[in-house]
Amino acid sequence: MDLGYFEESKLILEKLAFVADHVDSIELKMWAQYLTNVLNVYMDDQLNEKQNRLNKLNQIVTNWHNLLPSSHLVEGLHGAFQRLSDRNVDRPNNIHIPPVYILKP
């Protein structure tokens, strides 16, 4: 998603949301909702719309924090939201994907 593969990310997030519903996992549902909102922020072209979506995501994360203040997942999502907010909803620019080596026995 951070690399701009929005359509591929959308498909993966839809599958994540489906699995979260199927196994009834609140943690997976939270991840799916958070990441879907981040994807929507990234995909929007207008700055004011991005800001509106960011404000909506802020409200969601704040509600989670109020509901589950001691949850490590909520703390992690809150930290991720803070980084997104600090970047002014821009994607990270220091993404480095290391090469993958296949070792043969």
PDB file of N, CA and C in Angstrom:
ATOM      1  N   MET A   1       0.829  -1.186   0.000  1.00  0.00           N
ATOM      2  CA  MET A   1       0.000   0.000   0.000  1.00  0.00           C
ATOM      3  C   MET A   1       0.875   1.252   0.000  1.00  0.00           C
ATOM      4  N   ASP A   2       1.928   1.253   0.811  1.00  0.00           N
ATOM      5  CA  ASP A   2       2.807   2.408   0.876  1.00  0.00           C
ATOM      6  C   ASP A   2       3.548   2.641  -0.434  1.00  0.00           C
ATOM      7  N   LEU A   3       3.693   1.601  -1.231  1.00  0.00           N
ATOM      8  CA  LEU A   3       4.391   1.732  -2.504  1.00  0.00           C
ATOM      9  C   LEU A   3       3.464   2.177  -3.634  1.00  0.00           C
ATOM     10  N   GLY A   4       2.197   2.368  -3.335  1.00  0.00           N
ATOM     11  CA  GLY A   4       1.263   2.851  -4.338  1.00  0.00           C
ATOM     12  C   GLY A   4       0.484   1.777  -5.062  1.00  0.00           C
ATOM     13  N   TYR A   5       0.568   0.542  -4.625  1.00  0.00           N
ATOM     14  CA  TYR A   5      -0.192  -0.535  -5.251  1.00  0.00           C
ATOM     15  C   TYR A   5      -1.587  -0.589  -4.638  1.00  0.00           C
ATOM     16  N   PHE A   6      -2.399   0.415  -4.988  1.00  0.00           N
ATOM     17  CA  PHE A   6      -3.682   0.589  -4.316  1.00  0.00           C
ATOM     18  C   PHE A   6      -4.687  -0.501  -4.669  1.00  0.00           C
ATOM     19  N   GLU A   7      -4.780  -0.858  -5.927  1.00  0.00           N
ATOM     20  CA  GLU A   7      -5.760  -1.871  -6.331  1.00  0.00           C
ATOM     21  C   GLU A   7      -5.438  -3.221  -5.700  1.00  0.00           C
ATOM     22  N   GLU A   8      -4.167  -3.594  -5.684  1.00  0.00           N
ATOM     23  CA  GLU A   8      -3.763  -4.849  -5.073  1.00  0.00           C
ATOM     24  C   GLU A   8      -4.027  -4.815  -3.566  1.00  0.00           C
ATOM     25  N   SER A   9      -3.726  -3.682  -2.956  1.00  0.00           N
ATOM     26  CA  SER A   9      -3.946  -3.535  -1.514  1.00  0.00           C
ATOM     27  C   SER A   9      -5.421  -3.638  -1.180  1.00  0.00           C
ATOM     28  N   LYS A  10      -6.246  -3.061  -2.036  1.00  0.00           N
ATOM     29  CA  LYS A  10      -7.692  -3.098  -1.812  1.00  0.00           C
ATOM     30  C   LYS A  10      -8.201  -4.536  -1.797  1.00  0.00           C
ATOM     31  N   LEU A  11      -7.720  -5.353  -2.725  1.00  0.00           N
ATOM     32  CA  LEU A  11      -8.128  -6.758  -2.767  1.00  0.00           C
ATOM     33  C   LEU A  11      -7.701  -7.504  -1.502  1.00  0.00           C
ATOM     34  N   ILE A  12      -6.472  -7.262  -1.071  1.00  0.00           N
ATOM     35  CA  ILE A  12      -5.970  -7.927   0.130  1.00  0.00           C
ATOM     36  C   ILE A  12      -6.772  -7.506   1.353  1.00  0.00           C
ATOM     37  N   LEU A  13      -7.082  -6.220   1.454  1.00  0.00           N
ATOM     38  CA  LEU A  13      -7.844  -5.735   2.608  1.00  0.00           C
ATOM     39  C   LEU A  13      -9.271  -6.272   2.607  1.00  0.00           C
ATOM     40  N   GLU A  14      -9.852  -6.443   1.442  1.00  0.00           N
ATOM     41  CA  GLU A  14     -11.186  -7.048   1.365  1.00  0.00           C
ATOM     42  C   GLU A  14     -11.138  -8.486   1.874  1.00  0.00           C
ATOM     43  N   LYS A  15     -10.085  -9.207   1.507  1.00  0.00           N
ATOM     44  CA  LYS A  15      -9.936 -10.585   1.994  1.00  0.00           C
ATOM     45  C   LYS A  15      -9.686 -10.608   3.500  1.00  0.00           C
ATOM     46  N   LEU A  16      -8.895  -9.657   3.993  1.00  0.00           N
ATOM     47  CA  LEU A  16      -8.656  -9.561   5.437  1.00  0.00           C
ATOM     48  C   LEU A  16      -9.962  -9.303   6.174  1.00  0.00           C
ATOM     49  N   ALA A  17     -10.783  -8.391   5.675  1.00  0.00           N
ATOM     50  CA  ALA A  17     -12.072  -8.099   6.306  1.00  0.00           C
ATOM     51  C   ALA A  17     -12.978  -9.327   6.288  1.00  0.00           C
ATOM     52  N   PHE A  18     -12.961 -10.081   5.186  1.00  0.00           N
ATOM     53  CA  PHE A  18     -13.758 -11.295   5.091  1.00  0.00           C
ATOM     54  C   PHE A  18     -13.306 -12.321   6.125  1.00  0.00           C
ATOM     55  N   VAL A  19     -12.004 -12.533   6.207  1.00  0.00           N
ATOM     56  CA  VAL A  19     -11.466 -13.503   7.177  1.00  0.00           C
ATOM     57  C   VAL A  19     -11.787 -13.048   8.601  1.00  0.00           C
ATOM     58  N   ALA A  20     -11.640 -11.750   8.873  1.00  0.00           N
ATOM     59  CA  ALA A  20     -11.934 -11.220  10.209  1.00  0.00           C
ATOM     60  C   ALA A  20     -13.382 -11.486  10.597  1.00  0.00           C
ATOM     61  N   ASP A  21     -14.298 -11.307   9.648  1.00  0.00           N
ATOM     62  CA  ASP A  21     -15.706 -11.606   9.922  1.00  0.00           C
ATOM     63  C   ASP A  21     -15.928 -13.098  10.101  1.00  0.00           C
ATOM     64  N   HIS A  22     -15.266 -13.884   9.269  1.00  0.00           N
ATOM     65  CA  HIS A  22     -15.452 -15.336   9.315  1.00  0.00           C
ATOM     66  C   HIS A  22     -14.976 -15.930  10.638  1.00  0.00           C
ATOM     67  N   VAL A  23     -13.821 -15.493  11.113  1.00  0.00           N
ATOM     68  CA  VAL A  23     -13.295 -16.036  12.367  1.00  0.00           C
ATOM     69  C   VAL A  23     -13.722 -15.212  13.579  1.00  0.00           C
ATOM     70  N   ASP A  24     -14.429 -14.108  13.326  1.00  0.00           N
ATOM     71  CA  ASP A  24     -14.958 -13.232  14.378  1.00  0.00           C
ATOM     72  C   ASP A  24     -13.839 -12.740  15.301  1.00  0.00           C
ATOM     73  N   SER A  25     -12.805 -12.173  14.681  1.00  0.00           N
ATOM     74  CA  SER A  25     -11.655 -11.668  15.416  1.00  0.00           C
ATOM     75  C   SER A  25     -11.707 -10.147  15.471  1.00  0.00           C
ATOM     76  N   ILE A  26     -11.859  -9.599  16.673  1.00  0.00           N
ATOM     77  CA  ILE A  26     -11.920  -8.143  16.821  1.00  0.00           C
ATOM     78  C   ILE A  26     -10.597  -7.504  16.407  1.00  0.00           C
ATOM     79  N   GLU A  27      -9.474  -8.178  16.689  1.00  0.00           N
ATOM     80  CA  GLU A  27      -8.175  -7.613  16.317  1.00  0.00           C
ATOM     81  C   GLU A  27      -8.040  -7.495  14.802  1.00  0.00           C
ATOM     82  N   LEU A  28      -8.419  -8.554  14.090  1.00  0.00           N
ATOM     83  CA  LEU A  28      -8.349  -8.507  12.625  1.00  0.00           C
ATOM     84  C   LEU A  28      -9.319  -7.484  12.060  1.00  0.00           C
ATOM     85  N   LYS A  29     -10.487  -7.349  12.676  1.00  0.00           N
ATOM     86  CA  LYS A  29     -11.459  -6.355  12.218  1.00  0.00           C
ATOM     87  C   LYS A  29     -10.906  -4.947  12.399  1.00  0.00           C
ATOM     88  N   MET A  30     -10.225  -4.715  13.515  1.00  0.00           N
ATOM     89  CA  MET A  30      -9.635  -3.399  13.761  1.00  0.00           C
ATOM     90  C   MET A  30      -8.539  -3.106  12.737  1.00  0.00           C
ATOM     91  N   TRP A  31      -7.673  -4.088  12.488  1.00  0.00           N
ATOM     92  CA  TRP A  31      -6.612  -3.913  11.495  1.00  0.00           C
ATOM     93  C   TRP A  31      -7.211  -3.628  10.125  1.00  0.00           C
ATOM     94  N   ALA A  32      -8.217  -4.399   9.746  1.00  0.00           N
ATOM     95  CA  ALA A  32      -8.840  -4.220   8.431  1.00  0.00           C
ATOM     96  C   ALA A  32      -9.462  -2.832   8.307  1.00  0.00           C
ATOM     97  N   GLN A  33     -10.152  -2.397   9.346  1.00  0.00           N
ATOM     98  CA  GLN A  33     -10.774  -1.080   9.300  1.00  0.00           C
ATOM     99  C   GLN A  33      -9.726   0.028   9.247  1.00  0.00           C
ATOM    100  N   TYR A  34      -8.689  -0.100  10.055  1.00  0.00           N
ATOM    101  CA  TYR A  34      -7.633   0.913  10.070  1.00  0.00           C
ATOM    102  C   TYR A  34      -6.944   1.000   8.709  1.00  0.00           C
ATOM    103  N   LEU A  35      -6.507  -0.148   8.197  1.00  0.00           N
ATOM    104  CA  LEU A  35      -5.772  -0.149   6.934  1.00  0.00           C
ATOM    105  C   LEU A  35      -6.641   0.285   5.750  1.00  0.00           C
ATOM    106  N   THR A  36      -7.918  -0.056   5.778  1.00  0.00           N
ATOM    107  CA  THR A  36      -8.827   0.390   4.731  1.00  0.00           C
ATOM    108  C   THR A  36      -8.956   1.905   4.749  1.00  0.00           C
ATOM    109  N   ASN A  37      -9.038   2.477   5.949  1.00  0.00           N
ATOM    110  CA  ASN A  37      -9.112   3.933   6.045  1.00  0.00           C
ATOM    111  C   ASN A  37      -7.824   4.596   5.581  1.00  0.00           C
ATOM    112  N   VAL A  38      -6.683   4.000   5.896  1.00  0.00           N
ATOM    113  CA  VAL A  38      -5.404   4.545   5.428  1.00  0.00           C
ATOM    114  C   VAL A  38      -5.349   4.481   3.902  1.00  0.00           C
ATOM    115  N   LEU A  39      -5.783   3.373   3.338  1.00  0.00           N
ATOM    116  CA  LEU A  39      -5.801   3.241   1.878  1.00  0.00           C
ATOM    117  C   LEU A  39      -6.676   4.318   1.257  1.00  0.00           C
ATOM    118  N   ASN A  40      -7.836   4.579   1.846  1.00  0.00           N
ATOM    119  CA  ASN A  40      -8.722   5.617   1.330  1.00  0.00           C
ATOM    120  C   ASN A  40      -8.071   6.994   1.410  1.00  0.00           C
ATOM    121  N   VAL A  41      -7.320   7.247   2.467  1.00  0.00           N
ATOM    122  CA  VAL A  41      -6.589   8.516   2.590  1.00  0.00           C
ATOM    123  C   VAL A  41      -5.561   8.617   1.469  1.00  0.00           C
ATOM    124  N   TYR A  42      -4.791   7.561   1.267  1.00  0.00           N
ATOM    125  CA  TYR A  42      -3.757   7.573   0.228  1.00  0.00           C
ATOM    126  C   TYR A  42      -4.348   7.764  -1.163  1.00  0.00           C
ATOM    127  N   MET A  43      -5.500   7.162  -1.422  1.00  0.00           N
ATOM    128  CA  MET A  43      -6.072   7.172  -2.765  1.00  0.00           C
ATOM    129  C   MET A  43      -6.723   8.505  -3.117  1.00  0.00           C
ATOM    130  N   ASP A  44      -7.079   9.295  -2.122  1.00  0.00           N
ATOM    131  CA  ASP A  44      -7.746  10.564  -2.400  1.00  0.00           C
ATOM    132  C   ASP A  44      -6.754  11.570  -2.964  1.00  0.00           C
ATOM    133  N   ASP A  45      -7.182  12.333  -3.968  1.00  0.00           N
ATOM    134  CA  ASP A  45      -6.304  13.294  -4.627  1.00  0.00           C
ATOM    135  C   ASP A  45      -6.352  14.684  -4.007  1.00  0.00           C
ATOM    136  N   GLN A  46      -7.488  15.053  -3.462  1.00  0.00           N
ATOM    137  CA  GLN A  46      -7.649  16.399  -2.927  1.00  0.00           C
ATOM    138  C   GLN A  46      -7.213  16.458  -1.465  1.00  0.00           C
ATOM    139  N   LEU A  47      -6.434  17.488  -1.137  1.00  0.00           N
ATOM    140  CA  LEU A  47      -5.883  17.616   0.202  1.00  0.00           C
ATOM    141  C   LEU A  47      -6.969  17.768   1.262  1.00  0.00           C
ATOM    142  N   ASN A  48      -8.031  18.522   0.969  1.00  0.00           N
ATOM    143  CA  ASN A  48      -9.082  18.695   1.978  1.00  0.00           C
ATOM    144  C   ASN A  48      -9.837  17.397   2.232  1.00  0.00           C
ATOM    145  N   GLU A  49      -9.996  16.568   1.192  1.00  0.00           N
ATOM    146  CA  GLU A  49     -10.630  15.260   1.387  1.00  0.00           C
ATOM    147  C   GLU A  49      -9.725  14.336   2.193  1.00  0.00           C
ATOM    148  N   LYS A  50      -8.429  14.406   1.923  1.00  0.00           N
ATOM    149  CA  LYS A  50      -7.483  13.613   2.712  1.00  0.00           C
ATOM    150  C   LYS A  50      -7.576  14.007   4.185  1.00  0.00           C
ATOM    151  N   GLN A  51      -7.656  15.307   4.436  1.00  0.00           N
ATOM    152  CA  GLN A  51      -7.734  15.791   5.812  1.00  0.00           C
ATOM    153  C   GLN A  51      -9.030  15.332   6.470  1.00  0.00           C
ATOM    154  N   ASN A  52     -10.138  15.348   5.738  1.00  0.00           N
ATOM    155  CA  ASN A  52     -11.416  14.864   6.276  1.00  0.00           C
ATOM    156  C   ASN A  52     -11.331  13.383   6.633  1.00  0.00           C
ATOM    157  N   ARG A  53     -10.722  12.604   5.743  1.00  0.00           N
ATOM    158  CA  ARG A  53     -10.569  11.168   6.017  1.00  0.00           C
ATOM    159  C   ARG A  53      -9.634  10.937   7.196  1.00  0.00           C
ATOM    160  N   LEU A  54      -8.600  11.754   7.296  1.00  0.00           N
ATOM    161  CA  LEU A  54      -7.677  11.647   8.433  1.00  0.00           C
ATOM    162  C   LEU A  54      -8.391  11.976   9.742  1.00  0.00           C
ATOM    163  N   ASN A  55      -9.244  12.978   9.720  1.00  0.00           N
ATOM    164  CA  ASN A  55     -10.018  13.322  10.919  1.00  0.00           C
ATOM    165  C   ASN A  55     -10.959  12.186  11.318  1.00  0.00           C
ATOM    166  N   LYS A  56     -11.571  11.541  10.314  1.00  0.00           N
ATOM    167  CA  LYS A  56     -12.440  10.394  10.583  1.00  0.00           C
ATOM    168  C   LYS A  56     -11.633   9.257  11.211  1.00  0.00           C
ATOM    169  N   LEU A  57     -10.450   9.002  10.663  1.00  0.00           N
ATOM    170  CA  LEU A  57      -9.593   7.947  11.199  1.00  0.00           C
ATOM    171  C   LEU A  57      -9.129   8.292  12.612  1.00  0.00           C
ATOM    172  N   ASN A  58      -8.862   9.559  12.863  1.00  0.00           N
ATOM    173  CA  ASN A  58      -8.491  10.001  14.208  1.00  0.00           C
ATOM    174  C   ASN A  58      -9.603   9.682  15.200  1.00  0.00           C
ATOM    175  N   GLN A  59     -10.834   9.933  14.802  1.00  0.00           N
ATOM    176  CA  GLN A  59     -11.970   9.639  15.680  1.00  0.00           C
ATOM    177  C   GLN A  59     -12.090   8.140  15.953  1.00  0.00           C
ATOM    178  N   ILE A  60     -11.876   7.323  14.928  1.00  0.00           N
ATOM    179  CA  ILE A  60     -11.946   5.871  15.095  1.00  0.00           C
ATOM    180  C   ILE A  60     -10.874   5.391  16.066  1.00  0.00           C
ATOM    181  N   VAL A  61      -9.630   5.840  15.851  1.00  0.00           N
ATOM    182  CA  VAL A  61      -8.525   5.415  16.711  1.00  0.00           C
ATOM    183  C   VAL A  61      -8.721   5.917  18.136  1.00  0.00           C
ATOM    184  N   THR A  62      -9.228   7.133  18.287  1.00  0.00           N
ATOM    185  CA  THR A  62      -9.499   7.683  19.624  1.00  0.00           C
ATOM    186  C   THR A  62     -10.574   6.864  20.338  1.00  0.00           C
ATOM    187  N   ASN A  63     -11.614   6.464  19.623  1.00  0.00           N
ATOM    188  CA  ASN A  63     -12.667   5.635  20.221  1.00  0.00           C
ATOM    189  C   ASN A  63     -12.106   4.293  20.672  1.00  0.00           C
ATOM    190  N   TRP A  64     -11.254   3.690  19.844  1.00  0.00           N
ATOM    191  CA  TRP A  64     -10.627   2.425  20.238  1.00  0.00           C
ATOM    192  C   TRP A  64      -9.779   2.612  21.487  1.00  0.00           C
ATOM    193  N   HIS A  65      -9.042   3.723  21.516  1.00  0.00           N
ATOM    194  CA  HIS A  65      -8.180   3.994  22.665  1.00  0.00           C
ATOM    195  C   HIS A  65      -9.003   4.188  23.939  1.00  0.00           C
ATOM    196  N   ASN A  66     -10.156   4.819  23.815  1.00  0.00           N
ATOM    197  CA  ASN A  66     -11.031   5.010  24.971  1.00  0.00           C
ATOM    198  C   ASN A  66     -11.665   3.698  25.420  1.00  0.00           C
ATOM    199  N   LEU A  67     -11.981   2.828  24.461  1.00  0.00           N
ATOM    200  CA  LEU A  67     -12.599   1.539  24.787  1.00  0.00           C
ATOM    201  C   LEU A  67     -11.606   0.539  25.364  1.00  0.00           C
ATOM    202  N   LEU A  68     -10.413   0.493  24.788  1.00  0.00           N
ATOM    203  CA  LEU A  68      -9.404  -0.500  25.166  1.00  0.00           C
ATOM    204  C   LEU A  68      -8.067   0.197  25.461  1.00  0.00           C
ATOM    205  N   PRO A  69      -8.002   0.957  26.558  1.00  0.00           N
ATOM    206  CA  PRO A  69      -6.804   1.774  26.809  1.00  0.00           C
ATOM    207  C   PRO A  69      -5.521   0.976  27.042  1.00  0.00           C
ATOM    208  N   SER A  70      -5.631  -0.264  27.482  1.00  0.00           N
ATOM    209  CA  SER A  70      -4.418  -1.027  27.780  1.00  0.00           C
ATOM    210  C   SER A  70      -4.065  -2.037  26.686  1.00  0.00           C
ATOM    211  N   SER A  71      -4.756  -1.981  25.572  1.00  0.00           N
ATOM    212  CA  SER A  71      -4.519  -2.918  24.479  1.00  0.00           C
ATOM    213  C   SER A  71      -3.247  -2.538  23.721  1.00  0.00           C
ATOM    214  N   HIS A  72      -2.373  -3.520  23.530  1.00  0.00           N
ATOM    215  CA  HIS A  72      -1.152  -3.280  22.766  1.00  0.00           C
ATOM    216  C   HIS A  72      -1.474  -2.993  21.298  1.00  0.00           C
ATOM    217  N   LEU A  73      -2.505  -3.643  20.775  1.00  0.00           N
ATOM    218  CA  LEU A  73      -2.905  -3.411  19.394  1.00  0.00           C
ATOM    219  C   LEU A  73      -3.343  -1.961  19.209  1.00  0.00           C
ATOM    220  N   VAL A  74      -4.161  -1.469  20.129  1.00  0.00           N
ATOM    221  CA  VAL A  74      -4.651  -0.093  20.030  1.00  0.00           C
ATOM    222  C   VAL A  74      -3.491   0.898  20.165  1.00  0.00           C
ATOM    223  N   GLU A  75      -2.556   0.598  21.053  1.00  0.00           N
ATOM    224  CA  GLU A  75      -1.381   1.472  21.188  1.00  0.00           C
ATOM    225  C   GLU A  75      -0.583   1.501  19.884  1.00  0.00           C
ATOM    226  N   GLY A  76      -0.424   0.344  19.253  1.00  0.00           N
ATOM    227  CA  GLY A  76       0.294   0.277  17.981  1.00  0.00           C
ATOM    228  C   GLY A  76      -0.421   1.032  16.870  1.00  0.00           C
ATOM    229  N   LEU A  77      -1.743   0.870  16.800  1.00  0.00           N
ATOM    230  CA  LEU A  77      -2.515   1.580  15.787  1.00  0.00           C
ATOM    231  C   LEU A  77      -2.484   3.081  16.042  1.00  0.00           C
ATOM    232  N   HIS A  78      -2.511   3.468  17.311  1.00  0.00           N
ATOM    233  CA  HIS A  78      -2.442   4.889  17.650  1.00  0.00           C
ATOM    234  C   HIS A  78      -1.086   5.463  17.228  1.00  0.00           C
ATOM    235  N   GLY A  79      -0.013   4.724  17.460  1.00  0.00           N
ATOM    236  CA  GLY A  79       1.312   5.162  17.034  1.00  0.00           C
ATOM    237  C   GLY A  79       1.413   5.265  15.516  1.00  0.00           C
ATOM    238  N   ALA A  80       0.843   4.294  14.814  1.00  0.00           N
ATOM    239  CA  ALA A  80       0.852   4.319  13.352  1.00  0.00           C
ATOM    240  C   ALA A  80       0.059   5.516  12.841  1.00  0.00           C
ATOM    241  N   PHE A  81      -1.058   5.806  13.495  1.00  0.00           N
ATOM    242  CA  PHE A  81      -1.851   6.973  13.101  1.00  0.00           C
ATOM    243  C   PHE A  81      -1.060   8.259  13.316  1.00  0.00           C
ATOM    244  N   GLN A  82      -0.343   8.344  14.421  1.00  0.00           N
ATOM    245  CA  GLN A  82       0.454   9.546  14.708  1.00  0.00           C
ATOM    246  C   GLN A  82       1.512   9.761  13.625  1.00  0.00           C
ATOM    247  N   ARG A  83       2.158   8.686  13.192  1.00  0.00           N
ATOM    248  CA  ARG A  83       3.159   8.814  12.130  1.00  0.00           C
ATOM    249  C   ARG A  83       2.517   9.268  10.822  1.00  0.00           C
ATOM    250  N   LEU A  84       1.334   8.723  10.512  1.00  0.00           N
ATOM    251  CA  LEU A  84       0.610   9.129   9.310  1.00  0.00           C
ATOM    252  C   LEU A  84       0.238  10.601   9.397  1.00  0.00           C
ATOM    253  N   SER A  85      -0.229  11.021  10.541  1.00  0.00           N
ATOM    254  CA  SER A  85      -0.611  12.410  10.746  1.00  0.00           C
ATOM    255  C   SER A  85       0.599  13.337  10.677  1.00  0.00           C
ATOM    256  N   ASP A  86       1.719  12.919  11.257  1.00  0.00           N
ATOM    257  CA  ASP A  86       2.938  13.734  11.236  1.00  0.00           C
ATOM    258  C   ASP A  86       3.481  13.920   9.821  1.00  0.00           C
ATOM    259  N   ARG A  87       3.238  12.942   8.947  1.00  0.00           N
ATOM    260  CA  ARG A  87       3.691  13.039   7.549  1.00  0.00           C
ATOM    261  C   ARG A  87       2.710  13.839   6.699  1.00  0.00           C
ATOM    262  N   ASN A  88       1.665  14.397   7.311  1.00  0.00           N
ATOM    263  CA  ASN A  88       0.628  15.127   6.565  1.00  0.00           C
ATOM    264  C   ASN A  88      -0.021  14.240   5.513  1.00  0.00           C
ATOM    265  N   VAL A  89      -0.336  13.021   5.890  1.00  0.00           N
ATOM    266  CA  VAL A  89      -1.020  11.991   5.100  1.00  0.00           C
ATOM    267  C   VAL A  89      -0.274  11.593   3.831  1.00  0.00           C
ATOM    268  N   ASP A  90       1.012  11.889   3.758  1.00  0.00           N
ATOM    269  CA  ASP A  90       1.818  11.416   2.634  1.00  0.00           C
ATOM    270  C   ASP A  90       2.326  10.016   2.935  1.00  0.00           C
ATOM    271  N   ARG A  91       2.560   9.268   1.870  1.00  0.00           N
ATOM    272  CA  ARG A  91       3.144   7.941   2.054  1.00  0.00           C
ATOM    273  C   ARG A  91       4.589   8.096   2.511  1.00  0.00           C
ATOM    274  N   PRO A  92       5.110   7.124   3.243  1.00  0.00           N
ATOM    275  CA  PRO A  92       6.520   7.211   3.648  1.00  0.00           C
ATOM    276  C   PRO A  92       7.425   7.232   2.421  1.00  0.00           C
ATOM    277  N   ASN A  93       8.502   7.987   2.506  1.00  0.00           N
ATOM    278  CA  ASN A  93       9.384   8.092   1.344  1.00  0.00           C
ATOM    279  C   ASN A  93      10.677   7.314   1.519  1.00  0.00           C
ATOM    280  N   ASN A  94      10.814   6.600   2.602  1.00  0.00           N
ATOM    281  CA  ASN A  94      12.055   5.859   2.840  1.00  0.00           C
ATOM    282  C   ASN A  94      11.818   4.353   2.847  1.00  0.00           C
ATOM    283  N   ILE A  95      10.955   3.920   1.964  1.00  0.00           N
ATOM    284  CA  ILE A  95      10.636   2.495   1.903  1.00  0.00           C
ATOM    285  C   ILE A  95      11.763   1.762   1.195  1.00  0.00           C
ATOM    286  N   HIS A  96      12.285   0.764   1.854  1.00  0.00           N
ATOM    287  CA  HIS A  96      13.335  -0.067   1.265  1.00  0.00           C
ATOM    288  C   HIS A  96      12.935  -1.519   1.438  1.00  0.00           C
ATOM    289  N   ILE A  97      12.805  -2.202   0.343  1.00  0.00           N
ATOM    290  CA  ILE A  97      12.468  -3.620   0.397  1.00  0.00           C
ATOM    291  C   ILE A  97      13.750  -4.389   0.123  1.00  0.00           C
ATOM    292  N   PRO A  98      14.240  -5.107   1.133  1.00  0.00           N
ATOM    293  CA  PRO A  98      15.505  -5.833   0.925  1.00  0.00           C
ATOM    294  C   PRO A  98      15.298  -6.977  -0.071  1.00  0.00           C
ATOM    295  N   PRO A  99      16.369  -7.341  -0.750  1.00  0.00           N
ATOM    296  CA  PRO A  99      16.254  -8.472  -1.690  1.00  0.00           C
ATOM    297  C   PRO A  99      16.006  -9.773  -0.923  1.00  0.00           C
ATOM    298  N   VAL A 100      15.338 -10.667  -1.599  1.00  0.00           N
ATOM    299  CA  VAL A 100      15.037 -11.967  -1.004  1.00  0.00           C
ATOM    300  C   VAL A 100      15.992 -12.994  -1.615  1.00  0.00           C
ATOM    301  N   TYR A 101      16.671 -13.685  -0.741  1.00  0.00           N
ATOM    302  CA  TYR A 101      17.609 -14.712  -1.197  1.00  0.00           C
ATOM    303  C   TYR A 101      17.042 -16.080  -0.872  1.00  0.00           C
ATOM    304  N   ILE A 102      17.106 -16.971  -1.834  1.00  0.00           N
ATOM    305  CA  ILE A 102      16.663 -18.344  -1.603  1.00  0.00           C
ATOM    306  C   ILE A 102      17.909 -19.190  -1.424  1.00  0.00           C
ATOM    307  N   LEU A 103      18.018 -19.765  -0.261  1.00  0.00           N
ATOM    308  CA  LEU A 103      19.176 -20.610   0.038  1.00  0.00           C
ATOM    309  C   LEU A 103      18.847 -22.054  -0.250  1.00  0.00           C
ATOM    310  N   LYS A 104      19.694 -22.692  -1.008  1.00  0.00           N
ATOM    311  CA  LYS A 104      19.489 -24.097  -1.320  1.00  0.00           C
ATOM    312  C   LYS A 104      20.327 -24.925  -0.369  1.00  0.00           C
ATOM    313  N   PRO A 105      19.782 -26.047   0.124  1.00  0.00           N
ATOM    314  CA  PRO A 105      20.540 -26.889   1.041  1.00  0.00           C
ATOM    315  C   PRO A 105      21.693 -27.600   0.369  1.00  0.00           C
TER     316      PRO A 105
END
